[in-house]
């Protein structure tokens, strides 16, 4: 015991060193959220009128009724003010083309600017909610845009990603949950290969 | 061309120091004793030579900045031709690479000074001290050369102009803050080197402590001023009137300070009584280790902070490796050799030694709290848990009782005698003080309705001041006159009391700011008066002003109190070139409090948002810190630390 | 050094200073319920902005910090307690959102750690300097400290 005592600082230092080693390189700008695993919060929001659609109010129930039944769906938080949203838009469009039920949430934006964004970039969303005050955003624990949520057919939030969503993130965070929750096959092997080529 | 020369100089320095460090540690460490002669011969040329080489490369970097050489990557990303000359110089340490070069240049300076001013040290010990410093220096030079070369050039074509210095750093506080802070951080390496040399060589005792003490005091004083300056900067620059945020980077600077404060106290015990040696050695290693840890935390990106440098994993790995060698190696050495320096002498419960030991325990606990609070989110993440945020509420909850205990100890400790104190007298003194304090406290509380914590703190501060006064009176009781008595008191005695008074001053400041501040965010209509605290505040007008490179809305805000009025002019500036909006606070600085105004946005033609602070006694926080540092420096002038020299000269004669 | 310190001192106490400011100025009118003002300030300084580097929602200009301040204000006006408001934010953003770590099993170490540390260190010192029992040497030779000044070698110079 007496011999070990002076060595204690060394041992503690080694343990600390291991913690530091494992911490290097991770992203320290972690964004906090506590909603994963909980039910999607209820809300009352107007939809964004786009082209021939008309603006109408939605609640959670109304939203779920409007989406294909028994399928998981995606909520994508975006804004015309957010540069990264332009970056991620092609992948969101690809998801839409693959038949994913996509809900867009135009976050802290202006109606006209939101419409302009979609006119320029194309509209991948089945329904677009307008959250101008950020009220649903706050209830969802949104801290910025873009953010993307995967919601089960029963309305449970399965996964969340803050930042640009791309194929790699989808595969890592969303793909398995998507399939486990009755989602249909999205990308065939071939389309994956083209995706990779495109990336190069 | 100059840049390549500087790179070569750095490389040459690294090679020389690496060689010297190796042969010095190997020969005097007993592995290859035959090299001792060579080490002795190399000692001084190496120390002065490396200082010259390092200074040259540092001056070259400055000249590259002043010469607008944007072919150098670091210059291009941190300077601009429009930047005033003084910011061009301070931009040298505005980024990671340059600040690291400043770090090693300062280490080179400490190293040269130690060798120059340690004639009295036995040469074999000095060789080891120099060997350790050279080793640390080599490690950091390698770090610069491998991962963070400030002289690296950009691929052609050379940019027309630089990216400019971060505007937050274009400020007097940030010109002075890093050099002073680094003087402190890096200065801890001297005590560290003495500790390692002592562990290898043996012979740690009063004499060793006496060699180490002044160096530690200087480094500690620099660190104190450096931290105070950072706090002052945050106060006026970040604009919400706070002076300490418990940000990881601030914590990283406070940890070595606390450890070093413990060290200068435990050195006193080792010096006077020759005990507590192993503990003192440990603190010397700890203080420098925490300095290095701070460097790691700030530069590796493992923690989230407002002040951190841009993260780069490869740098993180390299510093961690360096930490492993320096800290790990020294702690291992300590682990195996510490028992050799242990003394058989015990300590009586009622004695100055015990007081200083308790001081050390409290300071170590404080260090531990900060370490724990700062790193806890990392631990949680390791365990796969979600992260907590540990901030001011936690640290305040922990530090409040600790500070009160520290103040109580400060009122008693310095009055205790070395070796043994007559227990009953001390007890009597203490109980009288306690009863008197409680009575006065209750009366003040009844009369003013102040927060209880304020009253308790004030009473403890009063006890500290009273204790200092009594002690001085006691010391000069036999003198023919008061003046004669005072002049006979020694610098280390004065230093102690000055620093302790500084702490009392600082505590008064902290408590008053915490409990008596007023802060008001208001929507003010031009021409109308509002009452904030005791003041009548009026936004008289908001004028448009044109500066050299900005347009500005300048508010004219008057404060009226008892018929006296003060006018402050906070601004909201729009910098045309950068298209950046900056708000400038205006302050009325006073010894007993600041008025602090910031102009927000215009809500319409006549309404503006305005933030008003009344910060009583805020200057006492930094004033106290300066007194503390001053006390440390004054103490180092004591003849006591030159006694070794006199002894040696006597022996020679 | 003394001179530098003096200059710095003058610097700190220079009469009028002005500089940039980045914290948000966002007045909230609590004149109808002045008792809420203090609580509002405390809460906005305790809650952490989830998207900023390391700032409270009261000290940040980020849009999310603004939203959260408004929410805090709204909840205060609804008569919620500080705890309920903190919990509201924790439900959405996790423990990360408060600088005051909640007291629960995974923060026991954080809250009790310092006390445990203190006890261990006190115990360690006590054992080191007391356990020697009878053979403890108290070094009671009578030389005065001033004399000690002139014999530094005695302390252990080799």
mmCIF file with all atom_site columns, C-alpha atoms in Angstrom, chain B residues 122 167-168 201 203 205-207 210-211 222 225 229 232 236-240 247-248 272-273 276 279 304-306 343-349 357 361 364-365 368-369 372 376 380 385-391 393-394 398 418-420 490 519-523 568 582-587 589 591 598 600 603 609-611 619 622 626 630 633 640 643-644 647, chain C residues 1-2 4-5 8-9 11-28 37 41 45-46 48 52-56 58-59 94-102 105-114 117-118 121-122 125-126 128-132 135-143 145-146 148-153 155-158:
data_model
loop_
_atom_site.group_PDB
_atom_site.id
_atom_site.type_symbol
_atom_site.label_atom_id
_atom_site.label_alt_id
_atom_site.label_comp_id
_atom_site.label_asym_id
_atom_site.label_entity_id
_atom_site.label_seq_id
_atom_site.pdbx_PDB_ins_code
_atom_site.Cartn_x
_atom_site.Cartn_y
_atom_site.Cartn_z
_atom_site.occupancy
_atom_site.B_iso_or_equiv
_atom_site.pdbx_formal_charge
_atom_site.auth_seq_id
_atom_site.auth_comp_id
_atom_site.auth_asym_id
_atom_site.auth_atom_id
_atom_site.pdbx_PDB_model_num
ATOM 1   C CA . UNK B 1 122 ? 25.686  22.921 -7.447  1.00 0.00 ? 122 UNK B CA 1
ATOM 2   C CA . UNK B 1 167 ? -11.518 41.281 -34.824 1.00 0.00 ? 167 UNK B CA 1
ATOM 3   C CA . UNK B 1 168 ? -12.161 39.990 -31.301 1.00 0.00 ? 168 UNK B CA 1
ATOM 4   C CA . UNK B 1 201 ? 19.937  13.842 -7.945  1.00 0.00 ? 201 UNK B CA 1
ATOM 5   C CA . UNK B 1 203 ? 19.213  16.243 -1.726  1.00 0.00 ? 203 UNK B CA 1
ATOM 6   C CA . UNK B 1 205 ? 15.487  20.032 1.501   1.00 0.00 ? 205 UNK B CA 1
ATOM 7   C CA . UNK B 1 206 ? 15.511  23.611 2.688   1.00 0.00 ? 206 UNK B CA 1
ATOM 8   C CA . UNK B 1 207 ? 18.209  24.672 0.272   1.00 0.00 ? 207 UNK B CA 1
ATOM 9   C CA . UNK B 1 210 ? 15.042  28.165 -1.393  1.00 0.00 ? 210 UNK B CA 1
ATOM 10  C CA . UNK B 1 211 ? 16.337  27.834 -4.952  1.00 0.00 ? 211 UNK B CA 1
ATOM 11  C CA . UNK B 1 222 ? 2.741   36.276 -14.133 1.00 0.00 ? 222 UNK B CA 1
ATOM 12  C CA . UNK B 1 225 ? -1.785  38.894 -13.801 1.00 0.00 ? 225 UNK B CA 1
ATOM 13  C CA . UNK B 1 229 ? -6.211  40.387 -17.610 1.00 0.00 ? 229 UNK B CA 1
ATOM 14  C CA . UNK B 1 232 ? -10.986 41.999 -17.439 1.00 0.00 ? 232 UNK B CA 1
ATOM 15  C CA . UNK B 1 236 ? -15.708 44.660 -21.328 1.00 0.00 ? 236 UNK B CA 1
ATOM 16  C CA . UNK B 1 237 ? -15.509 42.693 -24.539 1.00 0.00 ? 237 UNK B CA 1
ATOM 17  C CA . UNK B 1 238 ? -18.202 40.055 -24.294 1.00 0.00 ? 238 UNK B CA 1
ATOM 18  C CA . UNK B 1 239 ? -20.653 42.571 -23.041 1.00 0.00 ? 239 UNK B CA 1
ATOM 19  C CA . UNK B 1 240 ? -22.914 40.991 -20.508 1.00 0.00 ? 240 UNK B CA 1
ATOM 20  C CA . UNK B 1 247 ? -15.499 28.272 -19.538 1.00 0.00 ? 247 UNK B CA 1
ATOM 21  C CA . UNK B 1 248 ? -13.193 25.244 -20.037 1.00 0.00 ? 248 UNK B CA 1
ATOM 22  C CA . UNK B 1 272 ? 11.504  26.604 6.836   1.00 0.00 ? 272 UNK B CA 1
ATOM 23  C CA . UNK B 1 273 ? 11.150  23.146 8.254   1.00 0.00 ? 273 UNK B CA 1
ATOM 24  C CA . UNK B 1 276 ? 6.537   17.944 3.277   1.00 0.00 ? 276 UNK B CA 1
ATOM 25  C CA . UNK B 1 279 ? 4.269   16.638 -1.382  1.00 0.00 ? 279 UNK B CA 1
ATOM 26  C CA . UNK B 1 304 ? -16.345 23.049 -26.406 1.00 0.00 ? 304 UNK B CA 1
ATOM 27  C CA . UNK B 1 305 ? -15.289 26.556 -25.612 1.00 0.00 ? 305 UNK B CA 1
ATOM 28  C CA . UNK B 1 306 ? -15.705 30.045 -26.922 1.00 0.00 ? 306 UNK B CA 1
ATOM 29  C CA . UNK B 1 343 ? 11.530  12.783 6.241   1.00 0.00 ? 343 UNK B CA 1
ATOM 30  C CA . UNK B 1 344 ? 10.822  11.284 9.619   1.00 0.00 ? 344 UNK B CA 1
ATOM 31  C CA . UNK B 1 345 ? 9.794   14.601 11.060  1.00 0.00 ? 345 UNK B CA 1
ATOM 32  C CA . UNK B 1 346 ? 6.189   14.869 12.131  1.00 0.00 ? 346 UNK B CA 1
ATOM 33  C CA . UNK B 1 347 ? 3.935   17.860 12.380  1.00 0.00 ? 347 UNK B CA 1
ATOM 34  C CA . UNK B 1 348 ? 2.106   19.063 15.453  1.00 0.00 ? 348 UNK B CA 1
ATOM 35  C CA . UNK B 1 349 ? -1.562  19.760 15.082  1.00 0.00 ? 349 UNK B CA 1
ATOM 36  C CA . UNK B 1 357 ? -1.157  21.825 5.044   1.00 0.00 ? 357 UNK B CA 1
ATOM 37  C CA . UNK B 1 361 ? -5.697  20.499 1.013   1.00 0.00 ? 361 UNK B CA 1
ATOM 38  C CA . UNK B 1 364 ? -5.999  20.827 -4.123  1.00 0.00 ? 364 UNK B CA 1
ATOM 39  C CA . UNK B 1 365 ? -9.686  20.238 -3.592  1.00 0.00 ? 365 UNK B CA 1
ATOM 40  C CA . UNK B 1 368 ? -9.899  18.822 -8.269  1.00 0.00 ? 368 UNK B CA 1
ATOM 41  C CA . UNK B 1 369 ? -13.339 20.435 -8.488  1.00 0.00 ? 369 UNK B CA 1
ATOM 42  C CA . UNK B 1 372 ? -13.766 17.192 -12.442 1.00 0.00 ? 372 UNK B CA 1
ATOM 43  C CA . UNK B 1 376 ? -17.100 15.372 -16.518 1.00 0.00 ? 376 UNK B CA 1
ATOM 44  C CA . UNK B 1 380 ? -20.089 10.859 -19.576 1.00 0.00 ? 380 UNK B CA 1
ATOM 45  C CA . UNK B 1 385 ? -24.262 8.646  -21.613 1.00 0.00 ? 385 UNK B CA 1
ATOM 46  C CA . UNK B 1 386 ? -25.736 11.877 -22.806 1.00 0.00 ? 386 UNK B CA 1
ATOM 47  C CA . UNK B 1 387 ? -23.766 14.902 -21.809 1.00 0.00 ? 387 UNK B CA 1
ATOM 48  C CA . UNK B 1 388 ? -24.424 17.251 -18.959 1.00 0.00 ? 388 UNK B CA 1
ATOM 49  C CA . UNK B 1 389 ? -23.210 20.814 -18.951 1.00 0.00 ? 389 UNK B CA 1
ATOM 50  C CA . UNK B 1 390 ? -21.237 21.804 -15.912 1.00 0.00 ? 390 UNK B CA 1
ATOM 51  C CA . UNK B 1 391 ? -21.217 25.529 -15.435 1.00 0.00 ? 391 UNK B CA 1
ATOM 52  C CA . UNK B 1 393 ? -24.170 26.974 -10.760 1.00 0.00 ? 393 UNK B CA 1
ATOM 53  C CA . UNK B 1 394 ? -22.072 23.883 -10.047 1.00 0.00 ? 394 UNK B CA 1
ATOM 54  C CA . UNK B 1 398 ? -18.683 24.077 -4.748  1.00 0.00 ? 398 UNK B CA 1
ATOM 55  C CA . UNK B 1 418 ? 6.100   27.302 13.334  1.00 0.00 ? 418 UNK B CA 1
ATOM 56  C CA . UNK B 1 419 ? 6.665   23.923 15.006  1.00 0.00 ? 419 UNK B CA 1
ATOM 57  C CA . UNK B 1 420 ? 4.208   24.376 17.827  1.00 0.00 ? 420 UNK B CA 1
ATOM 58  C CA . UNK B 1 490 ? 11.592  41.274 5.617   1.00 0.00 ? 490 UNK B CA 1
ATOM 59  C CA . UNK B 1 519 ? -28.660 44.801 -14.555 1.00 0.00 ? 519 UNK B CA 1
ATOM 60  C CA . UNK B 1 520 ? -31.444 46.094 -16.741 1.00 0.00 ? 520 UNK B CA 1
ATOM 61  C CA . UNK B 1 521 ? -32.326 45.522 -20.362 1.00 0.00 ? 521 UNK B CA 1
ATOM 62  C CA . UNK B 1 522 ? -34.675 48.309 -21.341 1.00 0.00 ? 522 UNK B CA 1
ATOM 63  C CA . UNK B 1 523 ? -36.592 49.691 -24.248 1.00 0.00 ? 523 UNK B CA 1
ATOM 64  C CA . UNK B 1 568 ? -21.867 57.890 -21.416 1.00 0.00 ? 568 UNK B CA 1
ATOM 65  C CA . UNK B 1 582 ? -20.189 45.683 -33.485 1.00 0.00 ? 582 UNK B CA 1
ATOM 66  C CA . UNK B 1 583 ? -21.592 47.134 -30.333 1.00 0.00 ? 583 UNK B CA 1
ATOM 67  C CA . UNK B 1 584 ? -19.295 49.191 -28.162 1.00 0.00 ? 584 UNK B CA 1
ATOM 68  C CA . UNK B 1 585 ? -20.075 49.443 -24.497 1.00 0.00 ? 585 UNK B CA 1
ATOM 69  C CA . UNK B 1 586 ? -19.329 52.626 -22.618 1.00 0.00 ? 586 UNK B CA 1
ATOM 70  C CA . UNK B 1 587 ? -18.255 52.553 -19.012 1.00 0.00 ? 587 UNK B CA 1
ATOM 71  C CA . UNK B 1 589 ? -15.124 53.326 -14.284 1.00 0.00 ? 589 UNK B CA 1
ATOM 72  C CA . UNK B 1 591 ? -13.063 52.638 -7.605  1.00 0.00 ? 591 UNK B CA 1
ATOM 73  C CA . UNK B 1 598 ? -24.587 49.033 -24.144 1.00 0.00 ? 598 UNK B CA 1
ATOM 74  C CA . UNK B 1 600 ? -28.888 47.500 -28.628 1.00 0.00 ? 600 UNK B CA 1
ATOM 75  C CA . UNK B 1 603 ? -37.029 49.335 -32.540 1.00 0.00 ? 603 UNK B CA 1
ATOM 76  C CA . UNK B 1 609 ? -32.958 48.780 -26.560 1.00 0.00 ? 609 UNK B CA 1
ATOM 77  C CA . UNK B 1 610 ? -30.338 49.606 -23.984 1.00 0.00 ? 610 UNK B CA 1
ATOM 78  C CA . UNK B 1 611 ? -28.544 47.481 -21.429 1.00 0.00 ? 611 UNK B CA 1
ATOM 79  C CA . UNK B 1 619 ? -12.425 46.881 -10.006 1.00 0.00 ? 619 UNK B CA 1
ATOM 80  C CA . UNK B 1 622 ? -8.696  42.755 -10.591 1.00 0.00 ? 622 UNK B CA 1
ATOM 81  C CA . UNK B 1 626 ? -2.698  42.635 -8.964  1.00 0.00 ? 626 UNK B CA 1
ATOM 82  C CA . UNK B 1 630 ? 2.693   42.141 -6.399  1.00 0.00 ? 630 UNK B CA 1
ATOM 83  C CA . UNK B 1 633 ? 7.088   39.409 -6.512  1.00 0.00 ? 633 UNK B CA 1
ATOM 84  C CA . UNK B 1 640 ? 16.629  34.589 2.292   1.00 0.00 ? 640 UNK B CA 1
ATOM 85  C CA . UNK B 1 643 ? 21.497  33.252 1.390   1.00 0.00 ? 643 UNK B CA 1
ATOM 86  C CA . UNK B 1 644 ? 22.827  30.332 -0.620  1.00 0.00 ? 644 UNK B CA 1
ATOM 87  C CA . UNK B 1 647 ? 27.179  31.167 1.821   1.00 0.00 ? 647 UNK B CA 1
ATOM 88  C CA . UNK C 2 1   ? 7.754   43.792 -13.096 1.00 0.00 ? 1   UNK C CA 1
ATOM 89  C CA . UNK C 2 2   ? 6.688   46.288 -10.499 1.00 0.00 ? 2   UNK C CA 1
ATOM 90  C CA . UNK C 2 4   ? 4.600   46.730 -15.488 1.00 0.00 ? 4   UNK C CA 1
ATOM 91  C CA . UNK C 2 5   ? 2.169   45.978 -12.710 1.00 0.00 ? 5   UNK C CA 1
ATOM 92  C CA . UNK C 2 8   ? -1.454  47.653 -15.826 1.00 0.00 ? 8   UNK C CA 1
ATOM 93  C CA . UNK C 2 9   ? -3.038  49.028 -12.728 1.00 0.00 ? 9   UNK C CA 1
ATOM 94  C CA . UNK C 2 11  ? -4.784  50.649 -17.461 1.00 0.00 ? 11  UNK C CA 1
ATOM 95  C CA . UNK C 2 12  ? -7.468  48.913 -15.471 1.00 0.00 ? 12  UNK C CA 1
ATOM 96  C CA . UNK C 2 13  ? -8.513  52.041 -13.699 1.00 0.00 ? 13  UNK C CA 1
ATOM 97  C CA . UNK C 2 14  ? -8.381  54.327 -16.704 1.00 0.00 ? 14  UNK C CA 1
ATOM 98  C CA . UNK C 2 15  ? -11.445 56.477 -16.509 1.00 0.00 ? 15  UNK C CA 1
ATOM 99  C CA . UNK C 2 16  ? -13.464 55.767 -19.602 1.00 0.00 ? 16  UNK C CA 1
ATOM 100 C CA . UNK C 2 17  ? -13.269 52.649 -21.663 1.00 0.00 ? 17  UNK C CA 1
ATOM 101 C CA . UNK C 2 18  ? -15.327 51.469 -24.505 1.00 0.00 ? 18  UNK C CA 1
ATOM 102 C CA . UNK C 2 19  ? -15.344 48.398 -26.601 1.00 0.00 ? 19  UNK C CA 1
ATOM 103 C CA . UNK C 2 20  ? -17.283 45.899 -28.631 1.00 0.00 ? 20  UNK C CA 1
ATOM 104 C CA . UNK C 2 21  ? -20.159 43.905 -27.348 1.00 0.00 ? 21  UNK C CA 1
ATOM 105 C CA . UNK C 2 22  ? -21.657 40.687 -28.528 1.00 0.00 ? 22  UNK C CA 1
ATOM 106 C CA . UNK C 2 23  ? -24.218 39.634 -25.981 1.00 0.00 ? 23  UNK C CA 1
ATOM 107 C CA . UNK C 2 24  ? -27.831 40.162 -26.927 1.00 0.00 ? 24  UNK C CA 1
ATOM 108 C CA . UNK C 2 25  ? -29.695 43.168 -25.603 1.00 0.00 ? 25  UNK C CA 1
ATOM 109 C CA . UNK C 2 26  ? -33.232 41.928 -25.422 1.00 0.00 ? 26  UNK C CA 1
ATOM 110 C CA . UNK C 2 27  ? -35.430 43.797 -23.012 1.00 0.00 ? 27  UNK C CA 1
ATOM 111 C CA . UNK C 2 28  ? -38.387 42.019 -21.509 1.00 0.00 ? 28  UNK C CA 1
ATOM 112 C CA . UNK C 2 37  ? -37.470 39.669 -13.518 1.00 0.00 ? 37  UNK C CA 1
ATOM 113 C CA . UNK C 2 41  ? -32.339 36.609 -15.475 1.00 0.00 ? 41  UNK C CA 1
ATOM 114 C CA . UNK C 2 45  ? -28.045 32.513 -17.420 1.00 0.00 ? 45  UNK C CA 1
ATOM 115 C CA . UNK C 2 46  ? -28.464 28.921 -16.267 1.00 0.00 ? 46  UNK C CA 1
ATOM 116 C CA . UNK C 2 48  ? -27.294 26.734 -22.160 1.00 0.00 ? 48  UNK C CA 1
ATOM 117 C CA . UNK C 2 52  ? -23.541 27.827 -29.487 1.00 0.00 ? 52  UNK C CA 1
ATOM 118 C CA . UNK C 2 53  ? -19.948 27.130 -28.497 1.00 0.00 ? 53  UNK C CA 1
ATOM 119 C CA . UNK C 2 54  ? -20.391 27.593 -24.786 1.00 0.00 ? 54  UNK C CA 1
ATOM 120 C CA . UNK C 2 55  ? -22.853 30.319 -23.952 1.00 0.00 ? 55  UNK C CA 1
ATOM 121 C CA . UNK C 2 56  ? -26.012 30.716 -21.955 1.00 0.00 ? 56  UNK C CA 1
ATOM 122 C CA . UNK C 2 58  ? -28.995 35.005 -22.043 1.00 0.00 ? 58  UNK C CA 1
ATOM 123 C CA . UNK C 2 59  ? -25.511 35.615 -23.404 1.00 0.00 ? 59  UNK C CA 1
ATOM 124 C CA . UNK C 2 94  ? -31.547 16.908 -22.559 1.00 0.00 ? 94  UNK C CA 1
ATOM 125 C CA . UNK C 2 95  ? -29.409 17.623 -19.501 1.00 0.00 ? 95  UNK C CA 1
ATOM 126 C CA . UNK C 2 96  ? -27.023 19.415 -21.820 1.00 0.00 ? 96  UNK C CA 1
ATOM 127 C CA . UNK C 2 97  ? -29.285 22.438 -21.744 1.00 0.00 ? 97  UNK C CA 1
ATOM 128 C CA . UNK C 2 98  ? -28.704 23.371 -18.113 1.00 0.00 ? 98  UNK C CA 1
ATOM 129 C CA . UNK C 2 99  ? -25.435 24.503 -16.587 1.00 0.00 ? 99  UNK C CA 1
ATOM 130 C CA . UNK C 2 100 ? -26.719 23.213 -13.275 1.00 0.00 ? 100 UNK C CA 1
ATOM 131 C CA . UNK C 2 101 ? -26.313 19.455 -13.653 1.00 0.00 ? 101 UNK C CA 1
ATOM 132 C CA . UNK C 2 102 ? -29.356 17.675 -12.200 1.00 0.00 ? 102 UNK C CA 1
ATOM 133 C CA . UNK C 2 105 ? -27.266 8.631  -10.356 1.00 0.00 ? 105 UNK C CA 1
ATOM 134 C CA . UNK C 2 106 ? -24.917 9.527  -13.166 1.00 0.00 ? 106 UNK C CA 1
ATOM 135 C CA . UNK C 2 107 ? -23.961 12.838 -11.614 1.00 0.00 ? 107 UNK C CA 1
ATOM 136 C CA . UNK C 2 108 ? -23.420 11.495 -8.079  1.00 0.00 ? 108 UNK C CA 1
ATOM 137 C CA . UNK C 2 109 ? -19.716 11.366 -8.767  1.00 0.00 ? 109 UNK C CA 1
ATOM 138 C CA . UNK C 2 110 ? -19.768 14.967 -9.907  1.00 0.00 ? 110 UNK C CA 1
ATOM 139 C CA . UNK C 2 111 ? -21.575 16.213 -6.837  1.00 0.00 ? 111 UNK C CA 1
ATOM 140 C CA . UNK C 2 112 ? -19.946 13.994 -4.222  1.00 0.00 ? 112 UNK C CA 1
ATOM 141 C CA . UNK C 2 113 ? -16.535 13.707 -5.876  1.00 0.00 ? 113 UNK C CA 1
ATOM 142 C CA . UNK C 2 114 ? -15.038 16.801 -4.249  1.00 0.00 ? 114 UNK C CA 1
ATOM 143 C CA . UNK C 2 117 ? -11.526 13.732 -2.575  1.00 0.00 ? 117 UNK C CA 1
ATOM 144 C CA . UNK C 2 118 ? -11.305 16.025 0.449   1.00 0.00 ? 118 UNK C CA 1
ATOM 145 C CA . UNK C 2 121 ? -6.613  13.750 1.139   1.00 0.00 ? 121 UNK C CA 1
ATOM 146 C CA . UNK C 2 122 ? -7.236  14.680 4.763   1.00 0.00 ? 122 UNK C CA 1
ATOM 147 C CA . UNK C 2 125 ? -2.118  13.508 5.388   1.00 0.00 ? 125 UNK C CA 1
ATOM 148 C CA . UNK C 2 126 ? -3.332  12.486 8.801   1.00 0.00 ? 126 UNK C CA 1
ATOM 149 C CA . UNK C 2 128 ? 1.402   10.361 6.975   1.00 0.00 ? 128 UNK C CA 1
ATOM 150 C CA . UNK C 2 129 ? 2.098   12.789 9.745   1.00 0.00 ? 129 UNK C CA 1
ATOM 151 C CA . UNK C 2 130 ? 0.457   11.031 12.677  1.00 0.00 ? 130 UNK C CA 1
ATOM 152 C CA . UNK C 2 131 ? 0.832   7.323  12.236  1.00 0.00 ? 131 UNK C CA 1
ATOM 153 C CA . UNK C 2 132 ? 4.473   7.312  13.240  1.00 0.00 ? 132 UNK C CA 1
ATOM 154 C CA . UNK C 2 135 ? 8.904   7.270  17.071  1.00 0.00 ? 135 UNK C CA 1
ATOM 155 C CA . UNK C 2 136 ? 7.730   10.547 15.602  1.00 0.00 ? 136 UNK C CA 1
ATOM 156 C CA . UNK C 2 137 ? 10.441  13.156 15.743  1.00 0.00 ? 137 UNK C CA 1
ATOM 157 C CA . UNK C 2 138 ? 9.200   16.615 16.395  1.00 0.00 ? 138 UNK C CA 1
ATOM 158 C CA . UNK C 2 139 ? 12.499  18.285 15.686  1.00 0.00 ? 139 UNK C CA 1
ATOM 159 C CA . UNK C 2 140 ? 12.437  20.441 18.767  1.00 0.00 ? 140 UNK C CA 1
ATOM 160 C CA . UNK C 2 141 ? 15.943  21.803 18.593  1.00 0.00 ? 141 UNK C CA 1
ATOM 161 C CA . UNK C 2 142 ? 15.928  25.360 19.708  1.00 0.00 ? 142 UNK C CA 1
ATOM 162 C CA . UNK C 2 143 ? 17.558  27.238 16.856  1.00 0.00 ? 143 UNK C CA 1
ATOM 163 C CA . UNK C 2 145 ? 14.383  30.694 12.377  1.00 0.00 ? 145 UNK C CA 1
ATOM 164 C CA . UNK C 2 146 ? 16.488  33.742 11.782  1.00 0.00 ? 146 UNK C CA 1
ATOM 165 C CA . UNK C 2 148 ? 18.305  29.136 10.217  1.00 0.00 ? 148 UNK C CA 1
ATOM 166 C CA . UNK C 2 149 ? 18.623  31.692 7.459   1.00 0.00 ? 149 UNK C CA 1
ATOM 167 C CA . UNK C 2 150 ? 22.362  31.519 7.647   1.00 0.00 ? 150 UNK C CA 1
ATOM 168 C CA . UNK C 2 151 ? 22.596  27.757 7.587   1.00 0.00 ? 151 UNK C CA 1
ATOM 169 C CA . UNK C 2 152 ? 20.699  26.731 4.535   1.00 0.00 ? 152 UNK C CA 1
ATOM 170 C CA . UNK C 2 153 ? 22.858  23.678 4.039   1.00 0.00 ? 153 UNK C CA 1
ATOM 171 C CA . UNK C 2 155 ? 18.129  21.480 5.497   1.00 0.00 ? 155 UNK C CA 1
ATOM 172 C CA . UNK C 2 156 ? 19.443  18.856 3.175   1.00 0.00 ? 156 UNK C CA 1
ATOM 173 C CA . UNK C 2 157 ? 21.823  20.209 0.625   1.00 0.00 ? 157 UNK C CA 1
ATOM 174 C CA . UNK C 2 158 ? 23.900  17.274 -0.349  1.00 0.00 ? 158 UNK C CA 1
#
